[in-house]
Amino acid sequence: MQLTETRLTESHRPTLDQALEAIRTRAYWSPHPEHPKAYGESAPADGLAAFEALRSTRFELDQPGTDGWTGGEVSPYGIELGIEYPHADPEVLLPAMRAGTAAWREAGPKLRALVCLEILARISARTHEFAQAVMHTSGQAFMMAFQAGGPHAQDRGLEAVAHAYAEQTRVPEAADWSKPQGKRDPLKLRKSFTAAGRGVALVIGCNTFPTWNGYPGLFASLATGNPVLVKPHPRAVLPLALTVRTAREVLAEAGFDPNLVCLAAERPGEGIAKALALRPEIKIIDYTGSTAFGEWLEANARQAQVYTEKAGVNTVVIDSTDDYRGMLSNLAFSLSLYSGQMCTTPQNLLIPRDGIATEAGPVPYDRVVADLAAAVGGLLGDDSRANALLGALVNPEVRSRLEGASELGEVALSSREIANPEFPDAVVRTPVIVKLDGGKADPDAVYLSECFGPVSFAVVVDSTAGALELLRRTIRDKGAMTVGAYTTSPEVERAVEEVCLEESAQLSLNLTGGVYVNQTAAFSDFHGSGGNPAANAALCDGAFVAGRFRVIEVRRQA
Amino acid sequence: MQLTETRLTESHRPTLDQALEAIRTRAYWSPHPEHPKAYGESAPADGLAAFEALRSTRFELDQPGTDGWTGGEVSPYGIELGIEYPHADPEVLLPAMRAGTAAWREAGPKLRALVCLEILARISARTHEFAQAVMHTSGQAFMMAFQAGGPHAQDRGLEAVAHAYAEQTRVPEAADWSKPQGKRDPLKLRKSFTAAGRGVALVIGCNTFPTWNGYPGLFASLATGNPVLVKPHPRAVLPLALTVRTAREVLAEAGFDPNLVCLAAERPGEGIAKALALRPEIKIIDYTGSTAFGEWLEANARQAQVYTEKAGVNTVVIDSTDDYRGMLSNLAFSLSLYSGQMCTTPQNLLIPRDGIATEAGPVPYDRVVADLAAAVGGLLGDDSRANALLGALVNPEVRSRLEGASELGEVALSSREIANPEFPDAVVRTPVIVKLDGGKADPDAVYLSECFGPVSFAVVVDSTAGALELLRRTIRDKGAMTVGAYTTSPEVERAVEEVCLEESAQLSLNLTGGVYVNQTAAFSDFHGSGGNPAANAALCDGAFVAGRFRVIEVRRQA
């Protein structure tokens, strides 16, 4: 193993050091290029070919306890992937996953981190293949699948490794303790401290961002000494299956048990997440998905540390702006990106009844909504550009939600069907904007439920103060992954900050350029706060990693 | 407030720096003297007088919502304290406690830490008074009440403040983020990061160590920006009431709302902990006490972060030793200290049927038990020394458990009644040692339940391997705050370490001198692991503080 250690150490130590520096300064940093061309001339074609070669095959993993094969992914772009994955018997698989734990623990935090970085480096080298896999499971447009499913996901995985390493090394490996006893000899102890994982970690993947939302938990758990069982969403298996295969290869090459990372693909309708989540071997769970199942996990998987990202209702408060066009185009992009199928997409735009102040004078509510509708319409007016921004609707539920939106209120912007010449069966739709009245404090109001997909509500409120009160109530009762606000008033700015500080939500102020409220950058931005109902954890902070291991002390008389 | 800040900063900053260094190196350190004489010539008499002056009075706190007075503490040494505490209406008190949150958040991590250090410094100056209060509520002997209830508790509080400060300052207050965009201008954001408390924290105190077990949660929550409501055990109100009063004084002097720290004393039989724990305002709970209520809190107080220290079954594995006398006297002290009423006191001593190897040859099981009994008998042979070590039984339940112990098996050492000349009504008893057979894997075995108090079981096992298997099962099923082992065999040492690493328990090896398995030192030793059923948190690590606040980011276009 010595050679392997040396090679890993030499190649990845500077990256780990830079990641540690980045999470401390929170300045911009990434080792994973965002531009498709950065991966070499032949990389796009190679990635596509690698993806095509996977189709209609069995995805071999050589895991213990394989008792059959299962699959059935259909791309939101209309093609069947036809890939079959091993189905595992947990009675065999889970004990086998624990066999390598002792050696993985003994490797220590640094070697574990460097092995994780090698896994990420190999994933990075295949980013074009992952882009195809993410595109054809999530329905993201290619460029987004490439960036969010590739470098951005890898960044979030690396960020988790850096946090895990930092957390485990806050305590020294050993300490000499000597307590003075006046004239007598001091009391002396020799102490050792070992970071020990808690048990098998379960990652429950989601449909829309299988790698981006899956990597933080996966790498945080692995880097803190835990075997990781990855249970992908049945419609988005491939990106995580590729991840698991890569991890197993690297672990084996580094001299560790490849069963430290395994896949749990499920048969149609099997719903294995519930059964796995309650297994006594499972000590950590990372989950992204519906509020109902997230809350079930928090309430029932009591033997495990449970980290959830559920649903929230994201709000943008529009009070005033000195860049009206910039605001409109920024919001239009936010509402359109991936057809609003991001947990961070704004849903409710709160606009005072009397309108907003702008650099060109006041603009009434109706005008703001009409201008925003026009901005979205303009952004998506060209079908080619629309396809590149919107991607495809991820599943039929999103489509029916979109189709029902026009009954919820006055439609300010209708949804439009877009043809995708490359994938004629893809369901591509522009967002709908519905006008609603937020003046009454109605707890059953339509806008207080998450309407996941390309549906936004332009909610008229009596005043900015009313908007802030509604914002507070929405975060407190429904949760929020993001909050946005536009204001030129220092008082309003201070007030919206207070709401976010008190109700625990991440705030973006006056974005009018090329950064959007629904995008966060690893190493710098927190994704969620962990302090409101939308999520019980933030990506990524000390709390996200500190509970994944325990420090075990052995003290001996010296 | 500027003057106050300066004074606080000047006086306590070096202490904070030293505490931060100590939790990093885990070498011996404490700013709180252990020796009673270190507090000045008149301090013992002054402390006693201050305690006496409190008796039979109303303990004024000037809290909002006081709707009556309650009390009724009776010292385990037989005297009635006669002190009445304010009883609070939570409908009034809890909203009032939140009023000062914004200013406390704005103070920032450093000023909050320094204010906490001033509170601890004022408590330290009154250590003799606290020693009386702890002695006459817990039943600890004076010297133990002085040390564990005074400097050691203050150390644990300071340790929590240091961890809280370190955790909150891992993220900078602000960052400039600039992302290159090739030939275009970089994307620029100005970001601010603020540590924000979660809401009102509830500390549920225990009877035996009101300050030592109460301070970590109290100071961790306060230092991370949360108001703290202290609900003492009804038999141990005074030490925490004094703490609350001191905290309120310091907060007010530093320009903050004193209602950031309040007391919730309860009427006899009122059981307010349950109702408070479920209040929506309560976002953090620290609890030390029975497993049943701890598990109830974990399952039901879902709106809060819940940190529990419950009951465990502590084991010492005796395989072999090269200092037989040292081992016996070390164990005798561990079993006797505070009449075994520590959550860290060994309960089960696992000894192979064929006996153990020593520097003077093999010693059979019966002989080991007899020699240990003789060692305890010798240690406690002198009544004055016995009183100084044992203290008093904390409550009638411990006494009846002790009295019933002789029916559980063959008694190797009977309990003896000791007269306390100073406090004739104190119930003072030496420990009992009962011989039990651990050879059968009986899940209902007597030794697998916690028998809190001066009762230990000398459990005979078939072999050291059998002892390790029983140790593993005990930690996994019942939990353990401490594990001890005696062995001269490197293989056995490695094997017991493996069990502790895998089952998450803190291990003391071959203690034969002046350090005991049931004692841990702040800044260096972890109290509990947080990874087995005895406790879901360790004192003190990153996980203990990281969930008590959230980092809220505000980002603005730059």
Tab-separated table of N, CA and C in Angstrom, chain A residues 42-59 81 83 85 122-123 125-134 136 238 242 245-246:
chain	number	residue	atom	x	y	z
A	42	SER	N	-11.260	15.613	-27.796
A	42	SER	CA	-12.109	14.454	-28.076
A	42	SER	C	-13.076	14.139	-26.939
A	43	ALA	N	-12.973	14.905	-25.846
A	43	ALA	CA	-13.748	14.562	-24.652
A	43	ALA	C	-15.260	14.542	-24.905
A	44	PRO	N	-15.835	15.526	-25.610
A	44	PRO	CA	-17.288	15.473	-25.833
A	44	PRO	C	-17.708	14.192	-26.563
A	45	ALA	N	-17.024	13.863	-27.622
A	45	ALA	CA	-17.384	12.663	-28.375
A	45	ALA	C	-17.114	11.403	-27.558
A	46	ASP	N	-15.992	11.398	-26.844
A	46	ASP	CA	-15.666	10.235	-26.013
A	46	ASP	C	-16.719	10.026	-24.926
A	47	GLY	N	-17.133	11.150	-24.321
A	47	GLY	CA	-18.137	11.057	-23.260
A	47	GLY	C	-19.459	10.525	-23.789
A	48	LEU	N	-19.843	11.043	-24.931
A	48	LEU	CA	-21.091	10.577	-25.548
A	48	LEU	C	-20.979	9.097	-25.910
A	49	ALA	N	-19.846	8.716	-26.468
A	49	ALA	CA	-19.653	7.314	-26.847
A	49	ALA	C	-19.681	6.403	-25.623
A	50	ALA	N	-19.054	6.865	-24.544
A	50	ALA	CA	-19.039	6.063	-23.325
A	50	ALA	C	-20.464	5.887	-22.796
A	51	PHE	N	-21.245	6.973	-22.856
A	51	PHE	CA	-22.642	6.898	-22.423
A	51	PHE	C	-23.411	5.924	-23.305
A	52	GLU	N	-23.235	6.060	-24.624
A	52	GLU	CA	-23.973	5.190	-25.546
A	52	GLU	C	-23.589	3.724	-25.341
A	53	ALA	N	-22.316	3.498	-25.002
A	53	ALA	CA	-21.866	2.113	-24.794
A	53	ALA	C	-22.502	1.481	-23.563
A	54	LEU	N	-22.921	2.329	-22.632
A	54	LEU	CA	-23.562	1.806	-21.409
A	54	LEU	C	-25.000	1.381	-21.666
A	55	ARG	N	-25.619	1.979	-22.670
A	55	ARG	CA	-27.044	1.739	-22.910
A	55	ARG	C	-27.284	0.289	-23.290
A	56	SER	N	-28.410	-0.224	-22.779
A	56	SER	CA	-28.833	-1.592	-23.076
A	56	SER	C	-27.781	-2.628	-22.682
A	57	THR	N	-27.101	-2.352	-21.553
A	57	THR	CA	-26.162	-3.353	-21.019
A	57	THR	C	-26.458	-3.570	-19.536
A	58	ARG	N	-25.785	-4.598	-18.997
A	58	ARG	CA	-25.784	-4.778	-17.547
A	58	ARG	C	-24.625	-3.990	-16.961
A	59	PHE	N	-24.910	-3.236	-15.928
A	59	PHE	CA	-23.901	-2.402	-15.274
A	59	PHE	C	-23.267	-3.234	-14.159
A	81	LEU	N	-32.958	4.176	-21.451
A	81	LEU	CA	-31.537	3.879	-21.260
A	81	LEU	C	-31.271	2.378	-21.373
A	83	ILE	N	-30.524	0.225	-19.171
A	83	ILE	CA	-29.403	-0.295	-18.355
A	83	ILE	C	-29.962	-1.082	-17.170
A	85	TYR	N	-29.070	-2.747	-13.446
A	85	TYR	CA	-28.133	-2.618	-12.327
A	85	TYR	C	-28.299	-3.806	-11.390
A	122	ARG	N	-10.995	11.100	-10.736
A	122	ARG	CA	-11.367	10.188	-11.824
A	122	ARG	C	-12.762	10.504	-12.361
A	123	ILE	N	-13.638	10.922	-11.466
A	123	ILE	CA	-14.962	11.363	-11.925
A	123	ILE	C	-14.808	12.597	-12.806
A	125	ALA	N	-12.348	13.484	-14.638
A	125	ALA	CA	-11.792	13.144	-15.954
A	125	ALA	C	-12.871	12.624	-16.902
A	126	ARG	N	-13.971	12.116	-16.323
A	126	ARG	CA	-15.051	11.570	-17.151
A	126	ARG	C	-16.270	12.490	-17.128
A	127	THR	N	-16.052	13.779	-16.952
A	127	THR	CA	-17.166	14.710	-16.780
A	127	THR	C	-18.136	14.675	-17.973
A	128	HIS	N	-17.635	14.525	-19.182
A	128	HIS	CA	-18.545	14.492	-20.336
A	128	HIS	C	-19.469	13.277	-20.298
A	129	GLU	N	-18.954	12.158	-19.819
A	129	GLU	CA	-19.804	10.962	-19.690
A	129	GLU	C	-20.859	11.195	-18.596
A	130	PHE	N	-20.416	11.760	-17.479
A	130	PHE	CA	-21.364	12.079	-16.402
A	130	PHE	C	-22.415	13.089	-16.882
A	131	ALA	N	-21.986	14.042	-17.717
A	131	ALA	CA	-22.930	15.052	-18.218
A	131	ALA	C	-24.068	14.381	-18.982
A	132	GLN	N	-23.721	13.422	-19.829
A	132	GLN	CA	-24.756	12.688	-20.567
A	132	GLN	C	-25.671	11.930	-19.595
A	133	ALA	N	-25.044	11.305	-18.600
A	133	ALA	CA	-25.827	10.513	-17.638
A	133	ALA	C	-26.778	11.404	-16.841
A	134	VAL	N	-26.288	12.580	-16.438
A	134	VAL	CA	-27.134	13.504	-15.664
A	134	VAL	C	-28.231	14.081	-16.560
A	136	HIS	N	-29.639	12.775	-19.158
A	136	HIS	CA	-30.661	11.799	-19.535
A	136	HIS	C	-31.330	11.110	-18.340
A	238	LEU	N	-28.065	6.047	-13.121
A	238	LEU	CA	-26.783	5.968	-13.827
A	238	LEU	C	-25.699	6.883	-13.262
A	242	LEU	N	-22.286	5.144	-11.834
A	242	LEU	CA	-20.938	5.465	-12.331
A	242	LEU	C	-20.040	5.941	-11.192
A	245	ARG	N	-19.083	2.917	-9.040
A	245	ARG	CA	-18.081	2.079	-9.723
A	245	ARG	C	-16.690	2.723	-9.632
A	246	THR	N	-16.640	4.012	-9.854
A	246	THR	CA	-15.358	4.728	-9.766
A	246	THR	C	-14.784	4.639	-8.351
